[in-house]
Amino acid sequence: MKRLVVAYVCGLLFAVGLGISGMTHPSKVMAFLDVTGDWDPSLALVMGSGVLVNFVFFRMATRRGAPFLAPSFSLPAKTAVDASLVGGAALFGVGWGLGGFCPGPAIVSVVTGATPVVAFVVAMLLAMGVYDLMEARAASRRLLPVPGGR
Amino acid sequence: MSHFTPGAATLGGLLLGIASSLLFVANGRILGISGIVGQIPLTTGSDRSWRLVFLLGLLTGGLVLLGFDRSMLAFASEQTVPTAVAAGVLVGVGTRLGNGCTSGHGLCGIARLSRRSIVATLVFMATGALTVFVVRHVLHLGGGVS
């Protein structure tokens, strides 16, 4: 129960942080990415101050050995830089530059009901779902015995 | 640099840090929006419920912003629907393939000094900037007018 309360509060604080920082405005994100135009460095400060807070607290938490409300930290298992990481990040960047939205600000902005925002979020969620379905199929095919047996 | 808002950017960034630190310190979870939300259909039980509650928190935060000051959200459409759909598909596939977005890789991964996250952030910043350059200065489509 406590963990759910924390999750809710974190979601709420994160949304408010996005709003205050201005990252809920695609035009502001695009102005950061427009390095050769009328550049707005705001996003760098948003990321810098956020990373600074995380750097301090993540270290303290890791030194403590375990989180307060869970038996252990859930960290990504992968550590190698591979083609899917680079390819995925590259595709994400193109979409981010095209729409000025990354997942967080887009989901938060859905409450406006603005058509392009809703269209973005629905397309994003469907794409994620289709990707995961194809992944699951590919994984199950890998488990099947190869005809002719190798 | 006519739209630079250093005060609001720093304050908002600190809040993003506090939210993601709290989730890590208390629940041991990385605050990565694409992973948390994207894995809702793939999880069950308590691993699914915290994700749903987090999503509810995000939407509540959106409503708080809307109630406090409507101009804090992109209310006026800043893009056309076809562009939004294309961008949404790219962001959806890209974040699943690359295991994260601006929050998980950018805010949390860099703070953990994860090599994967540092590389991912550099790559999506670069392709993002390149995309805006091509759209605005090569094709002269001037998107994102607020």
PDB file of C-alpha atoms in Angstrom:
ATOM      1  CA  MET A   1       0.000   0.000   0.000  1.00  0.00           C
ATOM      2  CA  LYS A   2       2.764   2.430   0.965  1.00  0.00           C
ATOM      3  CA  ARG A   3       4.516   1.628  -2.292  1.00  0.00           C
ATOM      4  CA  LEU A   4       1.383   2.532  -4.250  1.00  0.00           C
ATOM      5  CA  VAL A   5       1.080   5.862  -2.413  1.00  0.00           C
ATOM      6  CA  VAL A   6       4.723   6.619  -3.272  1.00  0.00           C
ATOM      7  CA  ALA A   7       4.121   5.687  -6.928  1.00  0.00           C
ATOM      8  CA  TYR A   8       1.098   7.991  -7.074  1.00  0.00           C
ATOM      9  CA  VAL A   9       2.932  10.917  -5.419  1.00  0.00           C
ATOM     10  CA  CYS A  10       5.929  10.425  -7.732  1.00  0.00           C
ATOM     11  CA  GLY A  11       3.700  10.500 -10.812  1.00  0.00           C
ATOM     12  CA  LEU A  12       1.986  13.641  -9.577  1.00  0.00           C
ATOM     13  CA  LEU A  13       5.237  15.451  -8.643  1.00  0.00           C
ATOM     14  CA  PHE A  14       6.819  14.446 -11.943  1.00  0.00           C
ATOM     15  CA  ALA A  15       3.895  15.864 -13.926  1.00  0.00           C
ATOM     16  CA  VAL A  16       3.992  19.141 -11.983  1.00  0.00           C
ATOM     17  CA  GLY A  17       7.781  19.317 -12.488  1.00  0.00           C
ATOM     18  CA  LEU A  18       7.310  18.887 -16.231  1.00  0.00           C
ATOM     19  CA  GLY A  19       4.705  21.668 -16.253  1.00  0.00           C
ATOM     20  CA  ILE A  20       6.805  24.126 -14.230  1.00  0.00           C
ATOM     21  CA  SER A  21       9.898  23.448 -16.338  1.00  0.00           C
ATOM     22  CA  GLY A  22       7.987  24.202 -19.549  1.00  0.00           C
ATOM     23  CA  MET A  23       8.676  20.769 -21.044  1.00  0.00           C
ATOM     24  CA  THR A  24       4.939  20.242 -21.623  1.00  0.00           C
ATOM     25  CA  HIS A  25       5.290  22.712 -24.511  1.00  0.00           C
ATOM     26  CA  PRO A  26       6.546  21.034 -27.708  1.00  0.00           C
ATOM     27  CA  SER A  27       7.634  24.460 -28.973  1.00  0.00           C
ATOM     28  CA  LYS A  28       9.984  24.825 -25.991  1.00  0.00           C
ATOM     29  CA  VAL A  29      11.518  21.373 -26.516  1.00  0.00           C
ATOM     30  CA  MET A  30      11.961  22.092 -30.227  1.00  0.00           C
ATOM     31  CA  ALA A  31      13.579  25.443 -29.414  1.00  0.00           C
ATOM     32  CA  PHE A  32      16.168  23.512 -27.380  1.00  0.00           C
ATOM     33  CA  LEU A  33      16.796  21.105 -30.257  1.00  0.00           C
ATOM     34  CA  ASP A  34      17.029  24.007 -32.736  1.00  0.00           C
ATOM     35  CA  VAL A  35      20.717  24.636 -32.048  1.00  0.00           C
ATOM     36  CA  THR A  36      21.323  26.574 -35.257  1.00  0.00           C
ATOM     37  CA  GLY A  37      18.198  28.712 -34.866  1.00  0.00           C
ATOM     38  CA  ASP A  38      16.824  30.777 -31.966  1.00  0.00           C
ATOM     39  CA  TRP A  39      18.288  28.376 -29.380  1.00  0.00           C
ATOM     40  CA  ASP A  40      16.595  28.017 -25.971  1.00  0.00           C
ATOM     41  CA  PRO A  41      18.934  26.205 -23.521  1.00  0.00           C
ATOM     42  CA  SER A  42      16.184  25.721 -20.877  1.00  0.00           C
ATOM     43  CA  LEU A  43      15.964  21.931 -21.354  1.00  0.00           C
ATOM     44  CA  ALA A  44      19.663  21.571 -20.515  1.00  0.00           C
ATOM     45  CA  LEU A  45      19.007  23.215 -17.129  1.00  0.00           C
ATOM     46  CA  VAL A  46      15.959  21.018 -16.539  1.00  0.00           C
ATOM     47  CA  MET A  47      18.014  17.909 -17.204  1.00  0.00           C
ATOM     48  CA  GLY A  48      21.069  19.208 -15.354  1.00  0.00           C
ATOM     49  CA  SER A  49      19.237  20.035 -12.132  1.00  0.00           C
ATOM     50  CA  GLY A  50      17.245  16.788 -12.267  1.00  0.00           C
ATOM     51  CA  VAL A  51      20.367  14.686 -12.830  1.00  0.00           C
ATOM     52  CA  LEU A  52      22.153  16.490  -9.970  1.00  0.00           C
ATOM     53  CA  VAL A  53      19.391  15.629  -7.465  1.00  0.00           C
ATOM     54  CA  ASN A  54      19.299  12.026  -8.711  1.00  0.00           C
ATOM     55  CA  PHE A  55      23.080  11.700  -8.609  1.00  0.00           C
ATOM     56  CA  VAL A  56      23.109  12.536  -4.882  1.00  0.00           C
ATOM     57  CA  PHE A  57      20.071  10.481  -3.809  1.00  0.00           C
ATOM     58  CA  PHE A  58      20.708   7.440  -6.031  1.00  0.00           C
ATOM     59  CA  ARG A  59      24.211   7.202  -4.507  1.00  0.00           C
ATOM     60  CA  MET A  60      22.883   7.474  -0.963  1.00  0.00           C
ATOM     61  CA  ALA A  61      20.250   4.825  -1.686  1.00  0.00           C
ATOM     62  CA  THR A  62      22.733   2.458  -3.306  1.00  0.00           C
ATOM     63  CA  ARG A  63      25.121   2.876  -0.360  1.00  0.00           C
ATOM     64  CA  ARG A  64      22.255   2.028   1.991  1.00  0.00           C
ATOM     65  CA  GLY A  65      21.975  -1.286   0.138  1.00  0.00           C
ATOM     66  CA  ALA A  66      18.197  -1.511  -0.339  1.00  0.00           C
ATOM     67  CA  PRO A  67      15.204   0.758  -0.904  1.00  0.00           C
ATOM     68  CA  PHE A  68      12.997   1.630   2.082  1.00  0.00           C
ATOM     69  CA  LEU A  69       9.821  -0.102   0.896  1.00  0.00           C
ATOM     70  CA  ALA A  70      11.103  -2.936  -1.316  1.00  0.00           C
ATOM     71  CA  PRO A  71      13.547  -5.823  -0.807  1.00  0.00           C
ATOM     72  CA  SER A  72      15.894  -4.698  -3.598  1.00  0.00           C
ATOM     73  CA  PHE A  73      16.478  -2.210  -6.406  1.00  0.00           C
ATOM     74  CA  SER A  74      15.027  -3.080  -9.816  1.00  0.00           C
ATOM     75  CA  LEU A  75      17.752  -2.138 -12.253  1.00  0.00           C
ATOM     76  CA  PRO A  76      18.051  -2.876 -15.986  1.00  0.00           C
ATOM     77  CA  ALA A  77      19.857  -6.171 -16.603  1.00  0.00           C
ATOM     78  CA  LYS A  78      21.500  -5.052 -19.842  1.00  0.00           C
ATOM     79  CA  THR A  79      24.836  -3.252 -19.584  1.00  0.00           C
ATOM     80  CA  ALA A  80      26.267  -3.517 -23.117  1.00  0.00           C
ATOM     81  CA  VAL A  81      25.810  -0.769 -25.687  1.00  0.00           C
ATOM     82  CA  ASP A  82      24.226  -2.614 -28.626  1.00  0.00           C
ATOM     83  CA  ALA A  83      22.618  -1.881 -31.976  1.00  0.00           C
ATOM     84  CA  SER A  84      19.048  -1.916 -30.640  1.00  0.00           C
ATOM     85  CA  LEU A  85      19.930   0.673 -27.977  1.00  0.00           C
ATOM     86  CA  VAL A  86      21.509   3.016 -30.522  1.00  0.00           C
ATOM     87  CA  GLY A  87      18.879   2.365 -33.210  1.00  0.00           C
ATOM     88  CA  GLY A  88      16.020   2.761 -30.748  1.00  0.00           C
ATOM     89  CA  ALA A  89      17.427   5.984 -29.300  1.00  0.00           C
ATOM     90  CA  ALA A  90      17.970   7.307 -32.845  1.00  0.00           C
ATOM     91  CA  LEU A  91      14.340   6.594 -33.840  1.00  0.00           C
ATOM     92  CA  PHE A  92      13.067   8.088 -30.595  1.00  0.00           C
ATOM     93  CA  GLY A  93      15.119  11.247 -31.227  1.00  0.00           C
ATOM     94  CA  VAL A  94      13.613  11.659 -34.719  1.00  0.00           C
ATOM     95  CA  GLY A  95      10.093  11.363 -33.260  1.00  0.00           C
ATOM     96  CA  TRP A  96      10.998  13.734 -30.420  1.00  0.00           C
ATOM     97  CA  GLY A  97      12.299  16.343 -32.873  1.00  0.00           C
ATOM     98  CA  LEU A  98       9.297  15.903 -35.172  1.00  0.00           C
ATOM     99  CA  GLY A  99       6.611  16.293 -32.493  1.00  0.00           C
ATOM    100  CA  GLY A 100       8.433  18.032 -29.645  1.00  0.00           C
ATOM    101  CA  PHE A 101       6.974  15.420 -27.310  1.00  0.00           C
ATOM    102  CA  CYS A 102       8.613  12.673 -25.298  1.00  0.00           C
ATOM    103  CA  PRO A 103       6.374  10.170 -23.455  1.00  0.00           C
ATOM    104  CA  GLY A 104       6.046  12.000 -20.098  1.00  0.00           C
ATOM    105  CA  PRO A 105       4.928  15.464 -21.243  1.00  0.00           C
ATOM    106  CA  ALA A 106       2.640  13.894 -23.862  1.00  0.00           C
ATOM    107  CA  ILE A 107       0.814  11.714 -21.330  1.00  0.00           C
ATOM    108  CA  VAL A 108       0.498  14.631 -18.875  1.00  0.00           C
ATOM    109  CA  SER A 109      -0.896  16.865 -21.642  1.00  0.00           C
ATOM    110  CA  VAL A 110      -3.577  14.317 -22.594  1.00  0.00           C
ATOM    111  CA  VAL A 111      -5.849  15.939 -19.979  1.00  0.00           C
ATOM    112  CA  THR A 112      -6.201  18.949 -22.292  1.00  0.00           C
ATOM    113  CA  GLY A 113      -8.022  16.729 -24.771  1.00  0.00           C
ATOM    114  CA  ALA A 114      -6.265  18.564 -27.622  1.00  0.00           C
ATOM    115  CA  THR A 115      -6.543  16.394 -30.756  1.00  0.00           C
ATOM    116  CA  PRO A 116      -2.836  16.305 -31.773  1.00  0.00           C
ATOM    117  CA  VAL A 117      -1.804  15.432 -28.207  1.00  0.00           C
ATOM    118  CA  VAL A 118      -4.317  12.589 -27.965  1.00  0.00           C
ATOM    119  CA  ALA A 119      -3.302  11.413 -31.470  1.00  0.00           C
ATOM    120  CA  PHE A 120       0.357  11.372 -30.431  1.00  0.00           C
ATOM    121  CA  VAL A 121      -0.291   9.368 -27.254  1.00  0.00           C
ATOM    122  CA  VAL A 122      -2.616   6.842 -28.922  1.00  0.00           C
ATOM    123  CA  ALA A 123      -0.107   6.323 -31.778  1.00  0.00           C
ATOM    124  CA  MET A 124       2.737   5.940 -29.255  1.00  0.00           C
ATOM    125  CA  LEU A 125       0.892   3.401 -27.091  1.00  0.00           C
ATOM    126  CA  LEU A 126      -0.282   1.387 -30.128  1.00  0.00           C
ATOM    127  CA  ALA A 127       3.257   1.360 -31.548  1.00  0.00           C
ATOM    128  CA  MET A 128       4.595   0.126 -28.194  1.00  0.00           C
ATOM    129  CA  GLY A 129       1.942  -2.604 -28.100  1.00  0.00           C
ATOM    130  CA  VAL A 130       2.590  -3.748 -31.677  1.00  0.00           C
ATOM    131  CA  TYR A 131       6.353  -3.748 -31.038  1.00  0.00           C
ATOM    132  CA  ASP A 132       5.928  -5.903 -27.921  1.00  0.00           C
ATOM    133  CA  LEU A 133       3.594  -8.328 -29.751  1.00  0.00           C
ATOM    134  CA  MET A 134       6.143  -8.765 -32.540  1.00  0.00           C
ATOM    135  CA  GLU A 135       8.903  -9.200 -29.971  1.00  0.00           C
ATOM    136  CA  ALA A 136       6.903 -11.894 -28.162  1.00  0.00           C
ATOM    137  CA  ARG A 137       6.257 -13.708 -31.473  1.00  0.00           C
ATOM    138  CA  ALA A 138       9.910 -13.557 -32.464  1.00  0.00           C
ATOM    139  CA  ALA A 139      10.889 -14.888 -29.037  1.00  0.00           C
ATOM    140  CA  SER A 140       8.466 -17.833 -29.235  1.00  0.00           C
ATOM    141  CA  ARG A 141       9.682 -18.649 -32.763  1.00  0.00           C
ATOM    142  CA  ARG A 142      13.242 -18.783 -31.447  1.00  0.00           C
ATOM    143  CA  LEU A 143      12.134 -21.384 -28.905  1.00  0.00           C
ATOM    144  CA  LEU A 144      10.521 -23.662 -31.527  1.00  0.00           C
ATOM    145  CA  PRO A 145      12.676 -26.463 -32.933  1.00  0.00           C
ATOM    146  CA  VAL A 146      14.063 -25.640 -36.363  1.00  0.00           C
ATOM    147  CA  PRO A 147      12.560 -27.940 -39.091  1.00  0.00           C
ATOM    148  CA  GLY A 148      15.252 -30.338 -40.285  1.00  0.00           C
ATOM    149  CA  GLY A 149      16.947 -29.996 -36.927  1.00  0.00           C
ATOM    150  CA  ARG A 150      20.201 -28.139 -36.629  1.00  0.00           C
TER     151      ARG A 150
ATOM    152  CA  MET B   1      17.956  32.894 -26.729  1.00  0.00           C
ATOM    153  CA  SER B   2      14.806  34.970 -26.460  1.00  0.00           C
ATOM    154  CA  HIS B   3      12.703  32.335 -24.684  1.00  0.00           C
ATOM    155  CA  PHE B   4      15.276  31.171 -22.119  1.00  0.00           C
ATOM    156  CA  THR B   5      13.598  30.563 -18.726  1.00  0.00           C
ATOM    157  CA  PRO B   6      16.435  29.539 -16.371  1.00  0.00           C
ATOM    158  CA  GLY B   7      14.494  29.905 -13.097  1.00  0.00           C
ATOM    159  CA  ALA B   8      11.483  27.813 -14.075  1.00  0.00           C
ATOM    160  CA  ALA B   9      13.710  25.272 -15.833  1.00  0.00           C
ATOM    161  CA  THR B  10      15.872  24.770 -12.724  1.00  0.00           C
ATOM    162  CA  LEU B  11      12.901  24.619 -10.340  1.00  0.00           C
ATOM    163  CA  GLY B  12      11.032  22.167 -12.572  1.00  0.00           C
ATOM    164  CA  GLY B  13      14.179  20.081 -13.037  1.00  0.00           C
ATOM    165  CA  LEU B  14      14.717  19.879  -9.254  1.00  0.00           C
ATOM    166  CA  LEU B  15      11.148  18.630  -8.878  1.00  0.00           C
ATOM    167  CA  LEU B  16      11.727  15.986 -11.581  1.00  0.00           C
ATOM    168  CA  GLY B  17      14.827  14.929  -9.658  1.00  0.00           C
ATOM    169  CA  ILE B  18      12.948  14.772  -6.342  1.00  0.00           C
ATOM    170  CA  ALA B  19      10.177  12.649  -7.911  1.00  0.00           C
ATOM    171  CA  SER B  20      12.583  10.192  -9.543  1.00  0.00           C
ATOM    172  CA  SER B  21      14.811  10.034  -6.449  1.00  0.00           C
ATOM    173  CA  LEU B  22      11.803   9.291  -4.237  1.00  0.00           C
ATOM    174  CA  LEU B  23      10.685   6.429  -6.480  1.00  0.00           C
ATOM    175  CA  PHE B  24      14.200   4.950  -6.386  1.00  0.00           C
ATOM    176  CA  VAL B  25      14.942   5.493  -2.683  1.00  0.00           C
ATOM    177  CA  ALA B  26      11.541   4.217  -1.500  1.00  0.00           C
ATOM    178  CA  ASN B  27      10.460   1.643  -4.110  1.00  0.00           C
ATOM    179  CA  GLY B  28      13.771   0.844  -5.789  1.00  0.00           C
ATOM    180  CA  ARG B  29      12.347   1.678  -9.211  1.00  0.00           C
ATOM    181  CA  ILE B  30      13.760   3.754 -12.057  1.00  0.00           C
ATOM    182  CA  LEU B  31      11.401   6.538 -13.072  1.00  0.00           C
ATOM    183  CA  GLY B  32      11.270   5.914 -16.802  1.00  0.00           C
ATOM    184  CA  ILE B  33       7.938   6.887 -18.309  1.00  0.00           C
ATOM    185  CA  SER B  34       8.156   4.739 -21.447  1.00  0.00           C
ATOM    186  CA  GLY B  35       9.107   1.649 -19.420  1.00  0.00           C
ATOM    187  CA  ILE B  36       6.587   2.162 -16.619  1.00  0.00           C
ATOM    188  CA  VAL B  37       3.652   2.836 -18.953  1.00  0.00           C
ATOM    189  CA  GLY B  38       4.765   0.634 -21.856  1.00  0.00           C
ATOM    190  CA  GLN B  39       5.013  -2.443 -19.651  1.00  0.00           C
ATOM    191  CA  ILE B  40       1.506  -2.132 -18.177  1.00  0.00           C
ATOM    192  CA  PRO B  41       0.129  -4.748 -20.649  1.00  0.00           C
ATOM    193  CA  LEU B  42       3.122  -7.055 -20.049  1.00  0.00           C
ATOM    194  CA  THR B  43       2.922  -7.200 -16.246  1.00  0.00           C
ATOM    195  CA  THR B  44       0.499  -8.654 -13.701  1.00  0.00           C
ATOM    196  CA  GLY B  45      -0.411  -8.270 -10.031  1.00  0.00           C
ATOM    197  CA  SER B  46       1.489  -5.767  -7.896  1.00  0.00           C
ATOM    198  CA  ASP B  47       4.013  -5.113 -10.684  1.00  0.00           C
ATOM    199  CA  ARG B  48       1.128  -3.847 -12.797  1.00  0.00           C
ATOM    200  CA  SER B  49      -0.763  -1.966 -10.087  1.00  0.00           C
ATOM    201  CA  TRP B  50       2.070   0.414  -9.166  1.00  0.00           C
ATOM    202  CA  ARG B  51       2.448   1.294 -12.843  1.00  0.00           C
ATOM    203  CA  LEU B  52      -1.268   2.058 -13.160  1.00  0.00           C
ATOM    204  CA  VAL B  53      -1.202   4.149  -9.975  1.00  0.00           C
ATOM    205  CA  PHE B  54       1.861   6.045 -11.235  1.00  0.00           C
ATOM    206  CA  LEU B  55       0.041   6.752 -14.512  1.00  0.00           C
ATOM    207  CA  LEU B  56      -2.939   7.983 -12.486  1.00  0.00           C
ATOM    208  CA  GLY B  57      -0.544  10.292 -10.600  1.00  0.00           C
ATOM    209  CA  LEU B  58       0.783  11.690 -13.895  1.00  0.00           C
ATOM    210  CA  LEU B  59      -2.758  12.419 -15.118  1.00  0.00           C
ATOM    211  CA  THR B  60      -3.717  13.950 -11.757  1.00  0.00           C
ATOM    212  CA  GLY B  61      -0.644  16.180 -12.052  1.00  0.00           C
ATOM    213  CA  GLY B  62      -1.856  17.191 -15.501  1.00  0.00           C
ATOM    214  CA  LEU B  63      -5.227  18.166 -14.045  1.00  0.00           C
ATOM    215  CA  VAL B  64      -3.491  20.124 -11.240  1.00  0.00           C
ATOM    216  CA  LEU B  65      -1.504  22.058 -13.853  1.00  0.00           C
ATOM    217  CA  LEU B  66      -4.644  22.634 -15.881  1.00  0.00           C
ATOM    218  CA  GLY B  67      -6.510  23.953 -12.845  1.00  0.00           C
ATOM    219  CA  PHE B  68      -3.610  26.125 -11.704  1.00  0.00           C
ATOM    220  CA  ASP B  69      -2.658  27.706 -15.003  1.00  0.00           C
ATOM    221  CA  ARG B  70      -3.960  26.451 -18.346  1.00  0.00           C
ATOM    222  CA  SER B  71      -0.978  27.891 -20.191  1.00  0.00           C
ATOM    223  CA  MET B  72       1.280  25.340 -18.457  1.00  0.00           C
ATOM    224  CA  LEU B  73       0.056  22.658 -20.851  1.00  0.00           C
ATOM    225  CA  ALA B  74       0.187  22.647 -24.619  1.00  0.00           C
ATOM    226  CA  PHE B  75      -3.505  23.420 -24.909  1.00  0.00           C
ATOM    227  CA  ALA B  76      -3.390  25.091 -28.281  1.00  0.00           C
ATOM    228  CA  SER B  77      -2.395  22.447 -30.802  1.00  0.00           C
ATOM    229  CA  GLU B  78       1.237  22.986 -31.631  1.00  0.00           C
ATOM    230  CA  GLN B  79       1.349  20.389 -34.383  1.00  0.00           C
ATOM    231  CA  THR B  80      -0.809  18.806 -37.068  1.00  0.00           C
ATOM    232  CA  VAL B  81      -2.447  15.410 -36.472  1.00  0.00           C
ATOM    233  CA  PRO B  82      -0.469  13.504 -39.190  1.00  0.00           C
ATOM    234  CA  THR B  83       2.806  14.834 -37.749  1.00  0.00           C
ATOM    235  CA  ALA B  84       1.688  13.915 -34.241  1.00  0.00           C
ATOM    236  CA  VAL B  85       0.829  10.349 -35.330  1.00  0.00           C
ATOM    237  CA  ALA B  86       4.151   9.872 -37.158  1.00  0.00           C
ATOM    238  CA  ALA B  87       6.044  11.270 -34.167  1.00  0.00           C
ATOM    239  CA  GLY B  88       4.069   9.086 -31.753  1.00  0.00           C
ATOM    240  CA  VAL B  89       4.862   5.902 -33.715  1.00  0.00           C
ATOM    241  CA  LEU B  90       8.584   6.765 -33.839  1.00  0.00           C
ATOM    242  CA  VAL B  91       8.661   7.579 -30.113  1.00  0.00           C
ATOM    243  CA  GLY B  92       6.739   4.398 -29.259  1.00  0.00           C
ATOM    244  CA  VAL B  93       8.932   2.018 -31.287  1.00  0.00           C
ATOM    245  CA  GLY B  94      12.151   3.882 -30.482  1.00  0.00           C
ATOM    246  CA  THR B  95      11.656   3.849 -26.715  1.00  0.00           C
ATOM    247  CA  ARG B  96      10.764   0.124 -26.649  1.00  0.00           C
ATOM    248  CA  LEU B  97      13.706  -0.818 -28.898  1.00  0.00           C
ATOM    249  CA  GLY B  98      16.099   1.474 -26.999  1.00  0.00           C
ATOM    250  CA  ASN B  99      14.696   0.605 -23.552  1.00  0.00           C
ATOM    251  CA  GLY B 100      13.959   4.134 -22.420  1.00  0.00           C
ATOM    252  CA  CYS B 101      13.315   7.803 -23.034  1.00  0.00           C
ATOM    253  CA  THR B 102      14.276  11.216 -21.658  1.00  0.00           C
ATOM    254  CA  SER B 103      13.313  10.288 -18.082  1.00  0.00           C
ATOM    255  CA  GLY B 104      14.723   6.769 -17.694  1.00  0.00           C
ATOM    256  CA  HIS B 105      17.899   7.271 -19.739  1.00  0.00           C
ATOM    257  CA  GLY B 106      18.255  11.040 -19.382  1.00  0.00           C
ATOM    258  CA  LEU B 107      17.341  11.858 -15.784  1.00  0.00           C
ATOM    259  CA  CYS B 108      17.973   8.513 -14.035  1.00  0.00           C
ATOM    260  CA  GLY B 109      20.477   6.638 -16.213  1.00  0.00           C
ATOM    261  CA  ILE B 110      22.954   9.503 -16.502  1.00  0.00           C
ATOM    262  CA  ALA B 111      22.776  10.023 -12.712  1.00  0.00           C
ATOM    263  CA  ARG B 112      23.628   6.309 -12.298  1.00  0.00           C
ATOM    264  CA  LEU B 113      26.511   6.821 -14.746  1.00  0.00           C
ATOM    265  CA  SER B 114      25.069   4.008 -16.908  1.00  0.00           C
ATOM    266  CA  ARG B 115      27.021   3.743 -20.161  1.00  0.00           C
ATOM    267  CA  ARG B 116      23.915   2.638 -22.059  1.00  0.00           C
ATOM    268  CA  SER B 117      21.944   5.654 -20.851  1.00  0.00           C
ATOM    269  CA  ILE B 118      24.719   8.144 -21.599  1.00  0.00           C
ATOM    270  CA  VAL B 119      25.040   6.775 -25.152  1.00  0.00           C
ATOM    271  CA  ALA B 120      21.241   6.695 -25.634  1.00  0.00           C
ATOM    272  CA  THR B 121      20.852  10.299 -24.445  1.00  0.00           C
ATOM    273  CA  LEU B 122      23.624  11.561 -26.728  1.00  0.00           C
ATOM    274  CA  VAL B 123      22.059   9.691 -29.670  1.00  0.00           C
ATOM    275  CA  PHE B 124      18.472  10.910 -29.189  1.00  0.00           C
ATOM    276  CA  MET B 125      19.646  14.487 -28.565  1.00  0.00           C
ATOM    277  CA  ALA B 126      21.655  14.321 -31.803  1.00  0.00           C
ATOM    278  CA  THR B 127      18.915  12.821 -33.988  1.00  0.00           C
ATOM    279  CA  GLY B 128      16.364  15.166 -32.363  1.00  0.00           C
ATOM    280  CA  ALA B 129      18.476  18.216 -33.192  1.00  0.00           C
ATOM    281  CA  LEU B 130      19.122  16.882 -36.699  1.00  0.00           C
ATOM    282  CA  THR B 131      15.382  16.369 -37.265  1.00  0.00           C
ATOM    283  CA  VAL B 132      14.534  19.905 -36.148  1.00  0.00           C
ATOM    284  CA  PHE B 133      17.341  21.231 -38.353  1.00  0.00           C
ATOM    285  CA  VAL B 134      16.035  19.397 -41.427  1.00  0.00           C
ATOM    286  CA  VAL B 135      12.384  20.309 -40.767  1.00  0.00           C
ATOM    287  CA  ARG B 136      13.025  23.992 -40.013  1.00  0.00           C
ATOM    288  CA  HIS B 137      16.100  24.983 -41.954  1.00  0.00           C
ATOM    289  CA  VAL B 138      16.167  22.598 -44.929  1.00  0.00           C
ATOM    290  CA  LEU B 139      12.478  21.942 -45.614  1.00  0.00           C
ATOM    291  CA  HIS B 140      11.397  25.274 -44.046  1.00  0.00           C
ATOM    292  CA  LEU B 141       8.288  23.729 -42.520  1.00  0.00           C
ATOM    293  CA  GLY B 142       8.700  25.784 -39.303  1.00  0.00           C
ATOM    294  CA  GLY B 143       6.827  23.523 -36.871  1.00  0.00           C
ATOM    295  CA  GLY B 144       6.217  24.163 -33.192  1.00  0.00           C
ATOM    296  CA  VAL B 145       5.006  27.763 -33.285  1.00  0.00           C
ATOM    297  CA  SER B 146       3.445  28.596 -29.924  1.00  0.00           C
TER     298      SER B 146
END
